Amino acid sequence: MKSIILKLFVLLGFVLLSPCLSYTQGLQNKNIQAGIISSFGFNFAKMGTSRLENNGVGTNFSVGLLMHKSFAGSKNFGFASGLEFDFNTINFKSVESIHYNYNDREILPYSSSTLSTFQLQTRKHKTSLVTIPLALLFRTDPVGSFRYFAKFGIKNSFLISNKMVDKGIDISNPAILKENLNMTSKNEMFFYQLSLGLSFGTEWNFIGSTCLVAEMSYYYGLTPLFLDRKEENQTLYIKVNGENTPFSNKATLNQLNLKFAVLF
């Protein structure tokens, strides 16, 4: 009787441990994992001018593809890459009395002659970017159905569009409170954005060779968000002794993201 019970316990243990054994033998020998990723996070702009300041935390949402690739002959080291589409918001507010000239939804250079002048109070940038991350990947051996990893690398982002929502006062005749929606300004933002990032995460092998991935990332912006344009192309200006004095916005962007992925 004791022998039968012992055999049943051994059989039950084998059944329970089978997923862990398949993980160890399957995923450790798999060189490439690829799948779908989605993330949500927060944007923290670091200002480089005293005329504008942050107006709360911005947001980031992205979707795309993720790939983990092991180096040849190594189970614990590799690299990660992918292709993501980022949708960001960044919020600013004016500290001084800042103006710009505009026509319909186009913001014009400060020297343009127009009847439409706007006194800016707050601005929300809504940007769309294509991002290619490149990072070194460090992974642990499996612990049951889980393994843990860290990433260190860069994120290359390329600007697709930049629309602005401005709140303030239209000081055309008569002056009224107004919200300018979906405003555009040619070459306002820098086309290429480079960030240095560090990530920590875990993989859960929940069925076959399919994994669910959760990852927390922090990115430090290395390139400026905005171009320091020639004076004749600058749009924002303040009035000094009755004359319009233009300036360019200056800022870099840091991000904190929580990512989820399904890898096959």
GROMACS .gro file of C-alpha atoms in nm:
model
  264
    1MET     CA    1   0.000   0.000   0.000
    2LYS     CA    2   0.280   0.241   0.091
    3SER     CA    3   0.454   0.150  -0.235
    4ILE     CA    4   0.145   0.241  -0.439
    5ILE     CA    5   0.104   0.576  -0.258
    6LEU     CA    6   0.475   0.653  -0.314
    7LYS     CA    7   0.438   0.580  -0.687
    8LEU     CA    8   0.132   0.805  -0.705
    9PHE     CA    9   0.326   1.090  -0.540
   10VAL     CA   10   0.614   1.042  -0.785
   11LEU     CA   11   0.371   1.045  -1.080
   12LEU     CA   12   0.195   1.356  -0.948
   13GLY     CA   13   0.527   1.532  -0.897
   14PHE     CA   14   0.634   1.449  -1.252
   15VAL     CA   15   0.308   1.593  -1.390
   16LEU     CA   16   0.347   1.913  -1.187
   17LEU     CA   17   0.713   1.958  -1.282
   18SER     CA   18   0.665   1.890  -1.653
   19PRO     CA   19   0.593   2.257  -1.744
   20CYS     CA   20   0.914   2.364  -1.566
   21LEU     CA   21   1.117   2.094  -1.741
   22SER     CA   22   0.975   2.190  -2.082
   23TYR     CA   23   1.060   2.556  -2.010
   24THR     CA   24   1.420   2.472  -1.927
   25GLN     CA   25   1.473   2.248  -2.229
   26GLY     CA   26   1.262   2.454  -2.472
   27LEU     CA   27   1.329   2.819  -2.412
   28GLN     CA   28   1.694   2.788  -2.311
   29ASN     CA   29   1.762   2.634  -2.652
   30LYS     CA   30   1.556   2.893  -2.839
   31ASN     CA   31   1.778   3.165  -2.987
   32ILE     CA   32   1.511   3.408  -3.106
   33GLN     CA   33   1.184   3.519  -2.946
   34ALA     CA   34   0.957   3.770  -3.117
   35GLY     CA   35   0.612   3.907  -3.049
   36ILE     CA   36   0.383   4.200  -2.982
   37ILE     CA   37   0.447   4.471  -2.724
   38SER     CA   38   0.239   4.751  -2.572
   39SER     CA   39   0.342   5.007  -2.311
   40PHE     CA   40   0.215   5.299  -2.110
   41GLY     CA   41   0.427   5.553  -1.929
   42PHE     CA   42   0.494   5.907  -1.818
   43ASN     CA   43   0.698   6.188  -1.974
   44PHE     CA   44   0.910   6.425  -1.766
   45ALA     CA   45   1.040   6.723  -1.960
   46LYS     CA   46   1.361   6.884  -1.836
   47MET     CA   47   1.342   7.250  -1.931
   48GLY     CA   48   1.632   7.448  -2.071
   49THR     CA   49   1.463   7.788  -2.064
   50SER     CA   50   1.322   7.998  -1.780
   51ARG     CA   51   1.037   8.134  -1.995
   52LEU     CA   52   0.845   7.804  -1.997
   53GLU     CA   53   0.803   7.534  -1.734
   54ASN     CA   54   0.638   7.194  -1.695
   55ASN     CA   55   0.263   7.187  -1.660
   56GLY     CA   56   0.217   6.843  -1.507
   57VAL     CA   57   0.336   6.505  -1.628
   58GLY     CA   58   0.290   6.398  -1.989
   59THR     CA   59   0.195   6.051  -2.109
   60ASN     CA   60   0.333   5.791  -2.347
   61PHE     CA   61   0.153   5.505  -2.519
   62SER     CA   62   0.317   5.270  -2.767
   63VAL     CA   63   0.248   4.952  -2.963
   64GLY     CA   64   0.476   4.747  -3.181
   65LEU     CA   65   0.705   4.447  -3.215
   66LEU     CA   66   0.972   4.313  -2.979
   67MET     CA   67   1.258   4.070  -3.043
   68HIS     CA   68   1.497   3.898  -2.800
   69LYS     CA   69   1.803   3.731  -2.959
   70SER     CA   70   2.061   3.524  -2.772
   71PHE     CA   71   2.426   3.550  -2.865
   72ALA     CA   72   2.573   3.240  -3.028
   73GLY     CA   73   2.670   2.983  -2.764
   74SER     CA   74   2.517   3.184  -2.478
   75LYS     CA   75   2.189   3.125  -2.295
   76ASN     CA   76   2.207   3.430  -2.069
   77PHE     CA   77   2.338   3.711  -2.292
   78GLY     CA   78   2.196   3.863  -2.608
   79PHE     CA   79   2.038   4.175  -2.749
   80ALA     CA   80   1.687   4.316  -2.781
   81SER     CA   81   1.535   4.524  -3.058
   82GLY     CA   82   1.202   4.591  -3.224
   83LEU     CA   83   0.983   4.848  -3.389
   84GLU     CA   84   0.739   5.065  -3.193
   85PHE     CA   85   0.493   5.344  -3.265
   86ASP     CA   86   0.492   5.603  -2.985
   87PHE     CA   87   0.216   5.852  -2.907
   88ASN     CA   88   0.335   6.115  -2.657
   89THR     CA   89   0.199   6.420  -2.480
   90ILE     CA   90   0.421   6.690  -2.326
   91ASN     CA   91   0.278   6.981  -2.126
   92PHE     CA   92   0.421   7.331  -2.078
   93LYS     CA   93   0.301   7.661  -1.934
   94SER     CA   94   0.437   8.010  -1.983
   95VAL     CA   95   0.616   8.201  -1.708
   96GLU     CA   96   0.637   8.529  -1.899
   97SER     CA   97   0.399   8.697  -2.142
   98ILE     CA   98   0.469   8.490  -2.456
   99HIS     CA   99   0.309   8.548  -2.797
  100TYR     CA  100   0.301   8.401  -3.146
  101ASN     CA  101   0.142   8.490  -3.479
  102TYR     CA  102  -0.072   8.240  -3.667
  103ASN     CA  103  -0.291   8.181  -3.968
  104ASP     CA  104  -0.569   7.925  -3.925
  105ARG     CA  105  -0.380   7.627  -3.771
  106GLU     CA  106  -0.029   7.727  -3.883
  107ILE     CA  107   0.203   7.906  -3.640
  108LEU     CA  108   0.409   8.163  -3.831
  109PRO     CA  109   0.758   8.311  -3.780
  110TYR     CA  110   0.750   8.602  -3.536
  111SER     CA  111   0.820   8.862  -3.808
  112SER     CA  112   0.518   8.758  -4.020
  113SER     CA  113   0.259   9.028  -4.068
  114THR     CA  114  -0.080   8.891  -3.960
  115LEU     CA  115  -0.389   9.011  -3.781
  116SER     CA  116  -0.398   8.696  -3.566
  117THR     CA  117  -0.178   8.711  -3.255
  118PHE     CA  118  -0.202   8.471  -2.961
  119GLN     CA  119  -0.081   8.513  -2.603
  120LEU     CA  120   0.023   8.165  -2.490
  121GLN     CA  121  -0.065   8.039  -2.143
  122THR     CA  122  -0.041   7.657  -2.172
  123ARG     CA  123   0.067   7.421  -2.449
  124LYS     CA  124   0.026   7.046  -2.499
  125HIS     CA  125   0.244   6.881  -2.762
  126LYS     CA  126   0.091   6.565  -2.913
  127THR     CA  127   0.360   6.376  -3.103
  128SER     CA  128   0.376   6.054  -3.304
  129LEU     CA  129   0.711   5.877  -3.348
  130VAL     CA  130   0.861   5.558  -3.491
  131THR     CA  131   1.106   5.404  -3.244
  132ILE     CA  132   1.379   5.143  -3.288
  133PRO     CA  133   1.524   5.029  -2.951
  134LEU     CA  134   1.864   4.859  -2.934
  135ALA     CA  135   1.979   4.708  -2.605
  136LEU     CA  136   2.205   4.445  -2.451
  137LEU     CA  137   2.003   4.169  -2.284
  138PHE     CA  138   2.106   3.988  -1.964
  139ARG     CA  139   1.889   3.691  -1.853
  140THR     CA  140   1.890   3.452  -1.560
  141ASP     CA  141   1.844   3.078  -1.580
  142PRO     CA  142   1.479   2.968  -1.543
  143VAL     CA  143   1.333   2.964  -1.193
  144GLY     CA  144   1.031   2.740  -1.229
  145SER     CA  145   0.819   2.893  -1.506
  146PHE     CA  146   0.992   3.231  -1.480
  147ARG     CA  147   1.318   3.392  -1.577
  148TYR     CA  148   1.432   3.746  -1.514
  149PHE     CA  149   1.623   3.992  -1.729
  150ALA     CA  150   1.779   4.335  -1.751
  151LYS     CA  151   1.841   4.555  -2.055
  152PHE     CA  152   2.076   4.844  -2.114
  153GLY     CA  153   2.081   5.037  -2.438
  154ILE     CA  154   1.943   5.320  -2.649
  155LYS     CA  155   1.613   5.416  -2.803
  156ASN     CA  156   1.612   5.581  -3.146
  157SER     CA  157   1.293   5.777  -3.218
  158PHE     CA  158   1.196   5.952  -3.540
  159LEU     CA  159   0.928   6.219  -3.541
  160ILE     CA  160   0.626   6.163  -3.767
  161SER     CA  161   0.398   6.444  -3.654
  162ASN     CA  162   0.368   6.719  -3.393
  163LYS     CA  163   0.035   6.886  -3.316
  164MET     CA  164  -0.014   7.145  -3.042
  165VAL     CA  165  -0.313   7.239  -2.829
  166ASP     CA  166  -0.266   7.597  -2.702
  167LYS     CA  167  -0.473   7.778  -2.442
  168GLY     CA  168  -0.447   8.152  -2.392
  169ILE     CA  169  -0.578   8.482  -2.521
  170ASP     CA  170  -0.636   8.578  -2.882
  171ILE     CA  171  -0.532   8.941  -2.868
  172SER     CA  172  -0.670   9.022  -3.211
  173ASN     CA  173  -0.955   9.276  -3.197
  174PRO     CA  174  -1.134   9.203  -2.964
  175ALA     CA  175  -0.918   9.004  -2.718
  176ILE     CA  176  -1.086   8.678  -2.611
  177LEU     CA  177  -0.997   8.361  -2.424
  178LYS     CA  178  -0.935   8.089  -2.679
  179GLU     CA  179  -0.812   7.734  -2.732
  180ASN     CA  180  -0.615   7.675  -3.052
  181LEU     CA  181  -0.647   7.309  -3.152
  182ASN     CA  182  -0.412   7.098  -3.365
  183MET     CA  183  -0.169   7.380  -3.432
  184THR     CA  184   0.136   7.308  -3.647
  185SER     CA  185   0.478   7.470  -3.667
  186LYS     CA  186   0.723   7.363  -3.933
  187ASN     CA  187   1.052   7.229  -3.793
  188GLU     CA  188   0.950   7.309  -3.436
  189MET     CA  189   1.075   6.978  -3.292
  190PHE     CA  190   1.398   6.793  -3.356
  191PHE     CA  191   1.340   6.507  -3.605
  192TYR     CA  192   1.564   6.255  -3.422
  193GLN     CA  193   1.542   6.181  -3.050
  194LEU     CA  194   1.799   5.962  -2.872
  195SER     CA  195   1.750   5.821  -2.522
  196LEU     CA  196   1.964   5.604  -2.294
  197GLY     CA  197   1.763   5.340  -2.108
  198LEU     CA  198   1.771   5.077  -1.835
  199SER     CA  199   1.504   4.806  -1.798
  200PHE     CA  200   1.417   4.524  -1.560
  201GLY     CA  201   1.160   4.256  -1.633
  202THR     CA  202   1.040   3.899  -1.612
  203GLU     CA  203   0.921   3.630  -1.854
  204TRP     CA  204   0.649   3.383  -1.762
  205ASN     CA  205   0.636   3.070  -1.975
  206PHE     CA  206   0.264   3.001  -1.941
  207ILE     CA  207   0.212   2.754  -2.229
  208GLY     CA  208   0.446   2.578  -2.472
  209SER     CA  209   0.718   2.818  -2.579
  210THR     CA  210   0.492   3.124  -2.545
  211CYS     CA  211   0.586   3.381  -2.280
  212LEU     CA  212   0.419   3.677  -2.121
  213VAL     CA  213   0.666   3.958  -2.047
  214ALA     CA  214   0.639   4.248  -1.803
  215GLU     CA  215   0.910   4.516  -1.810
  216MET     CA  216   0.977   4.847  -1.633
  217SER     CA  217   1.198   5.094  -1.821
  218TYR     CA  218   1.351   5.435  -1.761
  219TYR     CA  219   1.490   5.644  -2.048
  220TYR     CA  220   1.707   5.953  -2.016
  221GLY     CA  221   1.685   6.193  -2.311
  222LEU     CA  222   2.019   6.281  -2.469
  223THR     CA  223   1.909   6.496  -2.764
  224PRO     CA  224   1.702   6.819  -2.747
  225LEU     CA  225   1.330   6.807  -2.815
  226PHE     CA  226   1.327   7.136  -3.004
  227LEU     CA  227   1.539   7.291  -3.274
  228ASP     CA  228   1.726   7.610  -3.194
  229ARG     CA  229   1.618   7.772  -3.519
  230LYS     CA  230   1.756   8.079  -3.689
  231GLU     CA  231   1.606   8.397  -3.550
  232GLU     CA  232   1.399   8.469  -3.860
  233ASN     CA  233   1.231   8.126  -3.828
  234GLN     CA  234   1.152   8.143  -3.456
  235THR     CA  235   0.783   8.165  -3.364
  236LEU     CA  236   0.761   8.240  -2.991
  237TYR     CA  237   0.846   8.591  -2.876
  238ILE     CA  238   0.825   8.828  -2.582
  239LYS     CA  239   0.797   9.205  -2.593
  240VAL     CA  240   1.101   9.400  -2.468
  241ASN     CA  241   1.075   9.780  -2.473
  242GLY     CA  242   0.792   9.753  -2.725
  243GLU     CA  243   0.989   9.528  -2.963
  244ASN     CA  244   0.932   9.160  -3.039
  245THR     CA  245   1.220   8.946  -2.912
  246PRO     CA  246   1.203   8.584  -3.039
  247PHE     CA  247   1.333   8.270  -2.867
  248SER     CA  248   1.324   7.892  -2.908
  249ASN     CA  249   1.189   7.645  -2.657
  250LYS     CA  250   1.457   7.423  -2.502
  251ALA     CA  251   1.397   7.089  -2.329
  252THR     CA  252   1.496   6.723  -2.311
  253LEU     CA  253   1.265   6.434  -2.226
  254ASN     CA  254   1.288   6.154  -1.966
  255GLN     CA  255   1.041   5.865  -1.966
  256LEU     CA  256   0.921   5.597  -1.726
  257ASN     CA  257   0.739   5.309  -1.901
  258LEU     CA  258   0.564   4.987  -1.805
  259LYS     CA  259   0.564   4.738  -2.093
  260PHE     CA  260   0.378   4.414  -2.160
  261ALA     CA  261   0.456   4.171  -2.439
  262VAL     CA  262   0.369   3.828  -2.573
  263LEU     CA  263   0.671   3.645  -2.717
  264PHE     CA  264   0.661   3.329  -2.928
   0.00000   0.00000   0.00000
